[in-house]
Amino acid sequence: MNTKPEIFVYNTLTDKKEKFEPIHPTHVGMYVCGPTVYNDVHLGNCRTFTSFDIIYRYLTFCGYKVRYVRNITDVGHLVDDADEGEDKIAKKAKLENLEPMEVVQRYTNGFHDVMKQLNNISPSIEPSATGHIVEQIAMVQSLITKGLAYEVNGSVYFDVLKYNEIKGDYGKLSGRVLEDLYANTRDLDGQNEKRNSLDFALWKKALPEHIMRWTSPWGDGFPGWHIECSVMSSKYLGETFDIHGGGMDLKFPHHECEIAQSTASFDKIPVKYWLHANMLTVNGARMGKSKGNAILPAQLFEGTHELLDKGYSPMVLRFMMLQTHYRSTMDISKEALLACAKGFNKLLNTYKILQKLSQTEVKEINQKLDEELNQNIEKAFEGMNDDFNTGIAISQLFNISKPINAFFNQQADINTISAKTFERVKTAYSALFTDILGLIDEADENFKALATEMLEIYKKAKEEKQYDKVDAIRSIFKSKGLVIKDMKTGIDWGYEE
Ligand code: AMP
Ligand code: ZN
């Protein structure tokens, strides 16, 4: 796309929808906080990463050259998300008697497999925290030099009050004021080392039993959770970049601390647009590893979770996620999944039909229908331009699906829309379905070829009035989730809607 559309994004930092104008007109830098790889990713994590996959896909589709950085947190994220407890990875390694890097590799592989199943595109760079210890130590050191961090007993803390005296923006992203933060700060171990209960760890001293440790100017230790993202985002995207993403739950403390560290280090506003994806919930409660309500992708695909009666494919899950706008919460239920399985198949059938359809000779144009189809396309893209509203894009695909099906079974004449409109519908539908929403036909090519061959046997059996055979073939198709469509115009197979 040469001329880029006007895109509006909801910036959490300003709490407003703003026109998207990247720092460099043709390039976009996007950083998304990746998973902490101490456990299998659950459907909630998948939702957030799929939301940013859409943003990546759409900006790329619009012609931007996007550098998408999504990190792997493999050290520093402590059990209680503040500065206390064991490191999540070290704890798992001890529990399972594995090397920490074995834990990291296992769950990074698992994460990649799931991202592939969901057809999420790999980021341009996937840096890990342990691969950037040197840079993290350098940033901590520079913060000490600037007088915004201090060392106590081998640990280094960020001085929030001092920072705020200079910049005055601590709490801006999460909408928290320092007084409230004080009221809510628990008395934790290590607080006695901090000058102030709001200060957070940049570097932690490693106790003798701690297995993940690096030498530093302050003795053996390991980095705090937030510093990795300031380091890796600035290293690969610059000191100021366009988009920073993550789940809503990361706004505080993680992203708030990241802003403070980066602003203090570079004396610049680090990020132009902060985008936050909302939570996936189960019966209204946020899905979380520690909450005991996590559903794993494999449990959903295989239908082995107690909430489900059967399995659903990765594309049904993706489709379900995309029906809800990324900034709204989304509750998962078997009813919603069932409806999505049908909805996805409907749009997939239309996609397949569109590839088979062609016009012969355009006759008198049905102006109303022609206009409606053009409007459907425009509205779908308007939806995408309005803060990546995939739900609107999908609803327009459903609208397009109706006349296309009518053309296919000749309830309506395909030659009553202009050739230009027909081409536009074909191109836009395919771009929206595959490139932008990232939906694919999951059936294996051999399976599809077999179905097509079997359809020939069905046709022959029908001609020869061998109705037992006809019924038997129909039921085989049904058992595989397929239907045979007997139309005035011919016989075809499709996915069960
Ligand atoms: P974690 O591995 O816990 O660091 O989380 C990885 C990403 O998943 C972060 O961006 C979180 O905000 C996001 N996340 C965690 N739980 C949920 C949830 N229930 N719904 C949506 N995103 C989530
Ligand atoms: Zn992060």
Short mmCIF file of C-alpha atoms in Angstrom, two decimals, residues 5-493:
data_model
loop_
_atom_site.label_atom_id
_atom_site.label_comp_id
_atom_site.label_asym_id
_atom_site.label_seq_id
_atom_site.Cartn_x
_atom_site.Cartn_y
_atom_site.Cartn_z
CA PRO A 5 -4.37 5.10 5.83
CA GLU A 6 -4.96 7.33 8.81
CA ILE A 7 -4.77 5.03 11.82
CA PHE A 8 -5.90 5.95 15.32
CA VAL A 9 -4.55 4.15 18.37
CA TYR A 10 -5.59 4.30 21.98
CA ASN A 11 -2.59 5.53 23.93
CA THR A 12 -2.73 4.39 27.55
CA LEU A 13 -0.24 7.08 28.49
CA THR A 14 -2.60 9.91 27.54
CA ASP A 15 -5.83 7.92 27.93
CA LYS A 16 -6.85 9.11 24.48
CA LYS A 17 -7.24 7.85 20.97
CA GLU A 18 -4.52 9.52 18.93
CA LYS A 19 -3.56 9.69 15.29
CA PHE A 20 -0.73 7.26 14.68
CA GLU A 21 2.29 9.15 13.43
CA PRO A 22 5.49 7.17 13.82
CA ILE A 23 8.75 8.95 14.58
CA HIS A 24 10.06 8.06 11.10
CA PRO A 25 7.26 8.23 8.54
CA THR A 26 8.05 4.87 6.94
CA HIS A 27 9.37 2.81 9.85
CA VAL A 28 7.78 1.60 13.05
CA GLY A 29 9.54 0.28 16.15
CA MET A 30 7.37 -1.91 18.36
CA TYR A 31 8.41 -3.58 21.62
CA VAL A 32 6.15 -6.10 23.36
CA CYS A 33 6.90 -7.68 26.72
CA GLY A 34 7.23 -11.39 26.09
CA PRO A 35 6.57 -14.36 28.36
CA THR A 36 8.36 -15.34 31.53
CA VAL A 37 9.40 -18.82 30.48
CA TYR A 38 9.01 -20.83 33.67
CA ASN A 39 5.75 -22.50 32.76
CA ASP A 40 3.51 -23.26 29.78
CA VAL A 41 1.81 -20.19 28.32
CA HIS A 42 -1.94 -20.12 28.95
CA LEU A 43 -4.73 -18.79 26.77
CA GLY A 44 -4.53 -15.36 28.45
CA ASN A 45 -0.88 -14.93 27.43
CA CYS A 46 -1.83 -16.11 23.94
CA ARG A 47 -4.52 -13.46 23.69
CA THR A 48 -2.08 -10.64 24.40
CA PHE A 49 0.49 -11.92 21.90
CA THR A 50 -2.20 -12.45 19.26
CA SER A 51 -3.43 -8.87 19.78
CA PHE A 52 0.05 -7.54 19.02
CA ASP A 53 0.42 -9.94 16.11
CA ILE A 54 -2.58 -8.21 14.57
CA ILE A 55 -1.04 -4.79 15.12
CA TYR A 56 2.22 -5.99 13.57
CA ARG A 57 0.37 -7.53 10.63
CA TYR A 58 -1.81 -4.50 10.00
CA LEU A 59 0.99 -1.93 10.15
CA THR A 60 3.02 -4.12 7.81
CA PHE A 61 0.02 -4.46 5.48
CA CYS A 62 -0.28 -0.65 5.44
CA GLY A 63 3.25 -0.44 4.12
CA TYR A 64 5.25 0.34 7.24
CA LYS A 65 8.58 -1.35 7.77
CA VAL A 66 8.04 -2.66 11.26
CA ARG A 67 10.78 -3.84 13.58
CA TYR A 68 8.96 -5.95 16.12
CA VAL A 69 10.92 -6.82 19.26
CA ARG A 70 9.41 -9.25 21.75
CA ASN A 71 11.62 -10.40 24.58
CA ILE A 72 11.95 -13.60 26.54
CA THR A 73 12.09 -13.04 30.29
CA ASP A 74 14.43 -15.73 31.53
CA VAL A 75 15.67 -14.12 34.73
CA GLY A 76 14.65 -11.46 37.22
CA HIS A 77 10.88 -11.96 37.42
CA LEU A 78 10.32 -12.77 41.07
CA VAL A 79 7.49 -14.86 42.42
CA ASP A 80 5.39 -12.05 43.85
CA ASP A 81 5.92 -9.63 40.92
CA ALA A 82 7.52 -7.12 43.31
CA ASP A 83 11.06 -7.39 44.59
CA GLU A 84 10.46 -10.39 46.76
CA GLY A 85 10.40 -14.15 46.66
CA GLU A 86 12.46 -16.46 44.55
CA ASP A 87 13.15 -15.98 40.86
CA LYS A 88 10.35 -17.80 38.99
CA ILE A 89 12.78 -19.69 36.77
CA ALA A 90 15.22 -20.60 39.54
CA LYS A 91 12.32 -21.89 41.65
CA LYS A 92 11.06 -24.12 38.84
CA ALA A 93 14.59 -25.39 38.13
CA LYS A 94 15.02 -26.43 41.77
CA LEU A 95 11.59 -28.02 41.88
CA GLU A 96 12.19 -30.13 38.78
CA ASN A 97 15.88 -30.66 39.34
CA LEU A 98 16.79 -29.03 36.05
CA GLU A 99 19.31 -26.44 34.93
CA PRO A 100 17.61 -23.00 34.81
CA MET A 101 18.48 -22.82 31.10
CA GLU A 102 16.77 -26.19 30.62
CA VAL A 103 13.60 -24.71 32.07
CA VAL A 104 13.99 -21.65 29.84
CA GLN A 105 14.56 -23.74 26.70
CA ARG A 106 11.66 -26.07 27.39
CA TYR A 107 9.09 -23.33 27.87
CA THR A 108 10.51 -21.10 25.13
CA ASN A 109 10.11 -24.02 22.71
CA GLY A 110 6.58 -24.61 23.96
CA PHE A 111 5.77 -20.92 23.57
CA HIS A 112 7.09 -20.90 20.00
CA ASP A 113 5.08 -24.00 19.12
CA VAL A 114 1.87 -22.37 20.35
CA MET A 115 2.61 -19.10 18.55
CA LYS A 116 3.05 -21.12 15.34
CA GLN A 117 -0.18 -23.03 15.90
CA LEU A 118 -1.99 -19.72 16.30
CA ASN A 119 -0.28 -18.42 13.14
CA ASN A 120 1.36 -15.54 14.98
CA ILE A 121 4.32 -14.19 13.02
CA SER A 122 7.70 -14.40 14.78
CA PRO A 123 9.06 -11.06 15.93
CA SER A 124 11.96 -9.46 14.06
CA ILE A 125 14.15 -9.82 17.17
CA GLU A 126 13.51 -11.97 20.24
CA PRO A 127 16.14 -10.95 22.79
CA SER A 128 16.47 -12.62 26.17
CA ALA A 129 17.22 -11.00 29.51
CA THR A 130 20.13 -13.34 30.24
CA GLY A 131 21.67 -12.44 26.88
CA HIS A 132 21.82 -8.77 27.94
CA ILE A 133 23.32 -8.85 31.43
CA VAL A 134 26.28 -6.68 30.40
CA GLU A 135 23.97 -3.97 29.05
CA GLN A 136 21.76 -4.18 32.13
CA ILE A 137 24.75 -3.70 34.43
CA ALA A 138 25.82 -0.70 32.32
CA MET A 139 22.38 0.92 32.61
CA VAL A 140 22.26 0.35 36.37
CA GLN A 141 25.71 1.87 36.67
CA SER A 142 24.69 4.94 34.68
CA LEU A 143 21.63 5.41 36.91
CA ILE A 144 23.91 5.31 39.98
CA THR A 145 26.20 7.87 38.33
CA LYS A 146 23.23 10.14 37.69
CA GLY A 147 22.33 9.89 41.37
CA LEU A 148 19.00 8.18 40.64
CA ALA A 149 19.95 4.77 41.97
CA TYR A 150 21.86 3.63 45.03
CA GLU A 151 23.61 0.50 46.19
CA VAL A 152 22.93 -1.14 49.54
CA ASN A 153 24.56 -4.36 50.61
CA GLY A 154 25.12 -5.68 47.06
CA SER A 155 21.67 -4.72 45.74
CA VAL A 156 20.85 -1.59 43.74
CA TYR A 157 17.56 0.28 43.96
CA PHE A 158 15.96 2.98 41.83
CA ASP A 159 15.27 6.15 43.81
CA VAL A 160 11.63 6.88 42.91
CA LEU A 161 11.27 10.06 44.98
CA LYS A 162 14.42 11.62 43.60
CA TYR A 163 13.36 10.73 40.07
CA ASN A 164 9.96 12.20 40.64
CA GLU A 165 11.38 15.43 42.01
CA ILE A 166 13.10 15.91 38.65
CA LYS A 167 10.60 14.44 36.17
CA GLY A 168 7.35 14.43 38.12
CA ASP A 169 5.79 11.71 35.97
CA TYR A 170 6.03 8.58 38.12
CA GLY A 171 2.57 6.99 38.15
CA LYS A 172 1.40 8.76 34.98
CA LEU A 173 0.93 5.61 32.92
CA SER A 174 -0.97 3.65 35.53
CA GLY A 175 -2.82 6.70 36.85
CA ARG A 176 -1.45 6.26 40.36
CA VAL A 177 -0.39 9.03 42.65
CA LEU A 178 2.49 8.57 45.03
CA GLU A 179 0.29 8.96 48.11
CA ASP A 180 -1.87 6.01 47.04
CA LEU A 181 1.18 3.97 46.26
CA TYR A 182 2.50 4.58 49.75
CA ALA A 183 -0.76 3.48 51.27
CA ASN A 184 -0.65 0.24 49.30
CA THR A 185 2.97 -0.69 49.71
CA ARG A 186 3.38 -3.76 51.80
CA ASP A 187 6.17 -4.19 54.24
CA LEU A 188 8.38 -6.73 52.52
CA ASP A 189 11.84 -8.08 53.18
CA GLY A 190 14.41 -5.89 51.54
CA GLN A 191 12.32 -2.84 52.37
CA ASN A 192 14.83 -2.10 55.11
CA GLU A 193 17.44 -1.72 52.39
CA LYS A 194 15.34 0.74 50.41
CA ARG A 195 15.42 4.44 51.19
CA ASN A 196 11.76 4.49 50.39
CA SER A 197 9.16 1.73 50.14
CA LEU A 198 8.35 2.78 46.54
CA ASP A 199 11.90 2.21 45.31
CA PHE A 200 12.36 -0.87 43.16
CA ALA A 201 15.27 -3.23 42.54
CA LEU A 202 17.54 -2.75 39.55
CA TRP A 203 19.99 -5.40 40.72
CA LYS A 204 19.62 -7.94 43.51
CA LYS A 205 22.38 -9.52 45.52
CA ALA A 206 22.42 -13.30 45.06
CA LEU A 207 22.28 -15.27 48.29
CA PRO A 208 24.63 -18.30 48.41
CA GLU A 209 21.81 -20.71 47.44
CA HIS A 210 20.74 -18.62 44.45
CA ILE A 211 21.60 -20.51 41.25
CA MET A 212 21.22 -17.76 38.63
CA ARG A 213 24.01 -15.29 39.32
CA TRP A 214 26.41 -12.98 37.51
CA THR A 215 29.36 -10.95 38.70
CA SER A 216 28.82 -7.23 38.82
CA PRO A 217 30.45 -4.14 40.34
CA TRP A 218 28.24 -4.77 43.39
CA GLY A 219 29.13 -8.46 43.83
CA ASP A 220 27.33 -11.57 42.57
CA GLY A 221 23.71 -10.96 41.76
CA PHE A 222 21.00 -10.87 39.11
CA PRO A 223 19.01 -8.10 37.42
CA GLY A 224 15.64 -6.78 38.58
CA TRP A 225 12.62 -7.55 36.41
CA HIS A 226 12.04 -4.14 34.82
CA ILE A 227 15.55 -3.21 33.72
CA GLU A 228 15.71 -5.84 30.95
CA CYS A 229 12.92 -4.17 28.97
CA SER A 230 14.47 -0.68 29.21
CA VAL A 231 17.76 -2.15 28.00
CA MET A 232 16.50 -4.33 25.18
CA SER A 233 13.94 -1.86 23.81
CA SER A 234 16.49 0.96 23.63
CA LYS A 235 19.20 -1.30 22.24
CA TYR A 236 17.11 -2.48 19.30
CA LEU A 237 14.65 0.37 18.77
CA GLY A 238 16.46 3.46 20.02
CA GLU A 239 16.06 5.69 23.04
CA THR A 240 12.64 6.83 21.81
CA PHE A 241 10.47 4.45 19.81
CA ASP A 242 6.90 4.21 18.55
CA ILE A 243 4.89 1.46 20.23
CA HIS A 244 5.30 -0.37 23.51
CA GLY A 245 2.84 -3.15 24.23
CA GLY A 246 1.90 -5.74 26.80
CA GLY A 247 -1.05 -6.89 28.85
CA MET A 248 -2.94 -4.39 31.05
CA ASP A 249 -1.64 -6.10 34.18
CA LEU A 250 1.87 -4.95 33.29
CA LYS A 251 1.03 -1.23 33.47
CA PHE A 252 2.05 -1.22 37.10
CA PRO A 253 4.64 -1.79 38.32
CA HIS A 254 6.45 -3.13 35.25
CA HIS A 255 5.80 -0.45 32.63
CA GLU A 256 5.74 2.42 35.10
CA CYS A 257 9.19 1.40 36.30
CA GLU A 258 10.38 0.94 32.74
CA ILE A 259 9.37 4.52 31.87
CA ALA A 260 11.20 5.81 34.94
CA GLN A 261 14.40 3.86 34.16
CA SER A 262 14.48 4.82 30.48
CA THR A 263 13.57 8.47 31.03
CA ALA A 264 16.22 8.71 33.74
CA SER A 265 18.84 7.02 31.55
CA PHE A 266 18.28 8.91 28.30
CA ASP A 267 16.55 12.08 29.42
CA LYS A 268 13.93 11.51 26.73
CA ILE A 269 10.35 10.25 26.69
CA PRO A 270 11.02 6.62 25.74
CA VAL A 271 7.77 5.61 24.05
CA LYS A 272 5.30 7.51 21.87
CA TYR A 273 2.31 5.13 22.12
CA TRP A 274 1.67 2.71 24.98
CA LEU A 275 -0.81 0.02 23.94
CA HIS A 276 -2.27 -2.40 26.45
CA ALA A 277 -4.27 -5.52 25.73
CA ASN A 278 -7.07 -6.44 28.07
CA MET A 279 -7.40 -9.66 29.98
CA LEU A 280 -8.85 -13.01 29.08
CA THR A 281 -11.14 -14.11 31.88
CA VAL A 282 -12.77 -17.36 33.00
CA ASN A 283 -16.12 -16.85 34.69
CA GLY A 284 -15.19 -13.18 35.04
CA ALA A 285 -11.85 -13.79 36.80
CA ARG A 286 -8.54 -12.99 35.10
CA MET A 287 -6.84 -16.12 33.80
CA GLY A 288 -3.49 -16.51 35.52
CA LYS A 289 -0.83 -19.12 36.12
CA SER A 290 -0.88 -18.43 39.82
CA LYS A 291 -4.67 -18.21 40.02
CA GLY A 292 -5.20 -21.89 39.27
CA ASN A 293 -7.72 -21.12 36.49
CA ALA A 294 -5.33 -21.28 33.55
CA ILE A 295 -6.42 -23.16 30.47
CA LEU A 296 -3.52 -24.32 28.34
CA PRO A 297 -3.71 -24.19 24.55
CA ALA A 298 -3.19 -27.97 24.32
CA GLN A 299 -6.11 -28.56 26.70
CA LEU A 300 -8.33 -26.46 24.45
CA PHE A 301 -7.13 -28.08 21.22
CA GLU A 302 -7.59 -31.57 22.65
CA GLY A 303 -10.74 -30.77 24.63
CA THR A 304 -9.22 -32.16 27.82
CA HIS A 305 -10.03 -29.20 30.09
CA GLU A 306 -12.95 -29.69 32.49
CA LEU A 307 -14.73 -26.59 31.14
CA LEU A 308 -14.96 -28.10 27.66
CA ASP A 309 -16.94 -30.92 26.04
CA LYS A 310 -14.70 -31.15 23.00
CA GLY A 311 -11.59 -29.73 21.39
CA TYR A 312 -11.36 -26.67 19.15
CA SER A 313 -8.69 -25.94 16.60
CA PRO A 314 -6.12 -23.14 16.97
CA MET A 315 -7.88 -21.11 14.27
CA VAL A 316 -11.17 -21.26 16.16
CA LEU A 317 -9.33 -19.93 19.20
CA ARG A 318 -7.71 -17.19 17.13
CA PHE A 319 -11.03 -16.29 15.55
CA MET A 320 -12.64 -16.09 18.99
CA MET A 321 -9.92 -13.77 20.24
CA LEU A 322 -10.27 -11.49 17.22
CA GLN A 323 -14.01 -11.11 17.59
CA THR A 324 -13.45 -9.04 20.72
CA HIS A 325 -11.57 -5.75 20.54
CA TYR A 326 -8.15 -6.09 22.17
CA ARG A 327 -8.92 -3.42 24.79
CA SER A 328 -12.06 -5.17 26.08
CA THR A 329 -12.01 -8.08 28.46
CA MET A 330 -12.98 -11.37 26.95
CA ASP A 331 -14.55 -14.27 28.78
CA ILE A 332 -13.96 -17.77 27.49
CA SER A 333 -16.86 -20.24 27.50
CA LYS A 334 -17.80 -23.36 25.61
CA GLU A 335 -20.85 -21.58 24.18
CA ALA A 336 -18.65 -18.85 22.71
CA LEU A 337 -16.26 -21.44 21.30
CA LEU A 338 -19.07 -23.39 19.67
CA ALA A 339 -20.42 -20.25 18.00
CA CYS A 340 -16.92 -19.30 16.88
CA ALA A 341 -16.28 -22.70 15.34
CA LYS A 342 -19.35 -22.22 13.15
CA GLY A 343 -18.54 -18.58 12.40
CA PHE A 344 -14.97 -19.34 11.44
CA ASN A 345 -16.06 -22.12 9.09
CA LYS A 346 -18.57 -19.80 7.47
CA LEU A 347 -15.89 -17.24 6.67
CA LEU A 348 -13.46 -19.94 5.59
CA ASN A 349 -16.04 -21.43 3.21
CA THR A 350 -16.59 -17.97 1.74
CA TYR A 351 -12.86 -17.52 1.30
CA LYS A 352 -12.69 -20.80 -0.61
CA ILE A 353 -15.76 -19.96 -2.67
CA LEU A 354 -14.30 -16.60 -3.67
CA GLN A 355 -11.30 -18.35 -5.14
CA LYS A 356 -13.55 -20.49 -7.31
CA LEU A 357 -16.00 -17.83 -8.43
CA SER A 358 -15.63 -15.87 -11.62
CA GLN A 359 -17.79 -13.63 -13.70
CA THR A 360 -18.76 -14.43 -17.27
CA GLU A 361 -20.34 -11.34 -18.74
CA VAL A 362 -21.36 -8.41 -16.61
CA LYS A 363 -24.95 -7.38 -17.27
CA GLU A 364 -27.05 -4.66 -15.78
CA ILE A 365 -25.52 -3.67 -12.45
CA ASN A 366 -27.48 -4.06 -9.25
CA GLN A 367 -26.40 -0.67 -7.90
CA LYS A 368 -27.58 -1.33 -4.35
CA LEU A 369 -25.70 -4.59 -4.00
CA ASP A 370 -22.63 -3.17 -5.74
CA GLU A 371 -22.57 -0.21 -3.36
CA GLU A 372 -23.18 -2.37 -0.31
CA LEU A 373 -20.23 -4.60 -1.10
CA ASN A 374 -17.98 -1.58 -1.51
CA GLN A 375 -19.23 -0.17 1.77
CA ASN A 376 -18.60 -3.47 3.55
CA ILE A 377 -14.97 -3.33 2.49
CA GLU A 378 -14.59 0.30 3.47
CA LYS A 379 -16.14 -0.32 6.89
CA ALA A 380 -13.87 -3.32 7.48
CA PHE A 381 -10.80 -1.15 6.91
CA GLU A 382 -12.28 1.74 8.88
CA GLY A 383 -12.58 -0.74 11.76
CA MET A 384 -8.94 -1.72 11.45
CA ASN A 385 -7.89 1.93 11.27
CA ASP A 386 -9.84 2.65 14.42
CA ASP A 387 -7.47 1.13 16.96
CA PHE A 388 -7.29 -2.24 15.19
CA ASN A 389 -10.93 -3.18 15.67
CA THR A 390 -10.86 -6.73 14.36
CA GLY A 391 -14.45 -7.35 15.55
CA ILE A 392 -15.73 -4.79 13.04
CA ALA A 393 -13.60 -6.23 10.26
CA ILE A 394 -15.00 -9.71 11.00
CA SER A 395 -18.60 -8.46 11.05
CA GLN A 396 -18.07 -6.97 7.59
CA LEU A 397 -16.66 -10.26 6.33
CA PHE A 398 -19.89 -11.89 7.49
CA ASN A 399 -21.85 -9.25 5.56
CA ILE A 400 -19.84 -9.97 2.44
CA SER A 401 -20.25 -13.70 2.94
CA LYS A 402 -24.02 -13.59 2.37
CA PRO A 403 -24.11 -12.32 -1.24
CA ILE A 404 -21.03 -14.39 -2.14
CA ASN A 405 -22.81 -17.57 -1.06
CA ALA A 406 -25.87 -16.49 -2.98
CA PHE A 407 -23.71 -16.05 -6.11
CA PHE A 408 -22.22 -19.48 -5.57
CA ASN A 409 -25.46 -21.36 -5.42
CA GLN A 410 -26.96 -19.06 -8.04
CA GLN A 411 -29.64 -17.57 -5.88
CA ALA A 412 -28.18 -14.31 -7.16
CA ASP A 413 -26.33 -13.50 -10.36
CA ILE A 414 -22.63 -12.72 -9.98
CA ASN A 415 -22.75 -10.76 -13.22
CA THR A 416 -24.86 -8.04 -11.64
CA ILE A 417 -21.92 -6.46 -9.83
CA SER A 418 -19.21 -4.61 -11.69
CA ALA A 419 -15.97 -6.36 -12.55
CA LYS A 420 -14.15 -3.74 -10.49
CA THR A 421 -16.27 -4.44 -7.41
CA PHE A 422 -15.87 -8.18 -7.83
CA GLU A 423 -12.08 -7.89 -8.03
CA ARG A 424 -12.07 -5.54 -5.07
CA VAL A 425 -14.13 -7.94 -2.97
CA LYS A 426 -11.87 -10.86 -3.85
CA THR A 427 -8.68 -8.96 -3.05
CA ALA A 428 -9.94 -7.28 0.11
CA TYR A 429 -11.54 -10.43 1.53
CA SER A 430 -8.39 -12.41 1.00
CA ALA A 431 -6.18 -9.65 2.48
CA LEU A 432 -8.39 -9.27 5.54
CA PHE A 433 -8.88 -12.99 6.13
CA THR A 434 -5.32 -14.17 5.62
CA ASP A 435 -2.79 -11.30 5.78
CA ILE A 436 -4.44 -9.07 8.37
CA LEU A 437 -6.43 -11.41 10.61
CA GLY A 438 -3.94 -14.22 10.03
CA LEU A 439 -6.63 -16.88 9.55
CA ILE A 440 -5.80 -20.00 7.59
CA ASP A 441 -7.39 -23.18 6.34
CA GLU A 442 -5.92 -25.72 8.74
CA ALA A 443 -6.90 -28.81 6.77
CA ASP A 444 -4.04 -30.77 5.31
CA GLU A 445 -3.73 -30.66 1.49
CA ASN A 446 -3.89 -34.48 1.27
CA PHE A 447 -7.06 -34.47 3.34
CA LYS A 448 -8.63 -31.90 1.05
CA ALA A 449 -7.58 -33.81 -2.07
CA LEU A 450 -9.10 -36.97 -0.61
CA ALA A 451 -12.36 -35.16 0.14
CA THR A 452 -12.49 -33.88 -3.43
CA GLU A 453 -11.89 -37.37 -4.82
CA MET A 454 -14.53 -38.82 -2.57
CA LEU A 455 -16.94 -36.18 -3.76
CA GLU A 456 -16.56 -37.62 -7.26
CA ILE A 457 -17.62 -41.03 -5.93
CA TYR A 458 -20.57 -39.33 -4.25
CA LYS A 459 -21.61 -37.64 -7.50
CA LYS A 460 -21.46 -40.93 -9.36
CA ALA A 461 -23.44 -42.76 -6.66
CA LYS A 462 -26.06 -40.05 -6.86
CA GLU A 463 -26.34 -40.30 -10.62
CA GLU A 464 -26.72 -44.04 -10.31
CA LYS A 465 -29.29 -43.56 -7.54
CA GLN A 466 -27.26 -45.68 -5.11
CA TYR A 467 -28.76 -43.92 -2.11
CA ASP A 468 -27.19 -46.17 0.56
CA LYS A 469 -23.78 -45.22 -0.79
CA VAL A 470 -24.80 -41.56 -0.97
CA ASP A 471 -25.85 -41.59 2.70
CA ALA A 472 -22.72 -43.47 3.75
CA ILE A 473 -20.47 -40.92 2.04
CA ARG A 474 -22.42 -38.02 3.55
CA SER A 475 -21.95 -39.46 7.03
CA ILE A 476 -18.22 -39.96 6.46
CA PHE A 477 -17.95 -36.29 5.48
CA LYS A 478 -19.96 -35.28 8.54
CA SER A 479 -17.74 -37.30 10.85
CA LYS A 480 -14.79 -35.24 9.55
CA GLY A 481 -16.56 -31.91 10.10
CA LEU A 482 -17.41 -31.48 6.42
CA VAL A 483 -20.71 -31.10 4.58
CA ILE A 484 -21.67 -31.92 1.04
CA LYS A 485 -23.50 -29.07 -0.63
CA ASP A 486 -26.03 -30.19 -3.22
CA MET A 487 -26.81 -27.05 -5.16
CA LYS A 488 -28.80 -26.32 -8.31
CA THR A 489 -25.50 -25.42 -9.89
CA GLY A 490 -23.44 -28.39 -8.84
CA ILE A 491 -22.07 -30.33 -5.92
CA ASP A 492 -19.25 -29.20 -3.64
CA TRP A 493 -17.97 -29.83 -0.15
#
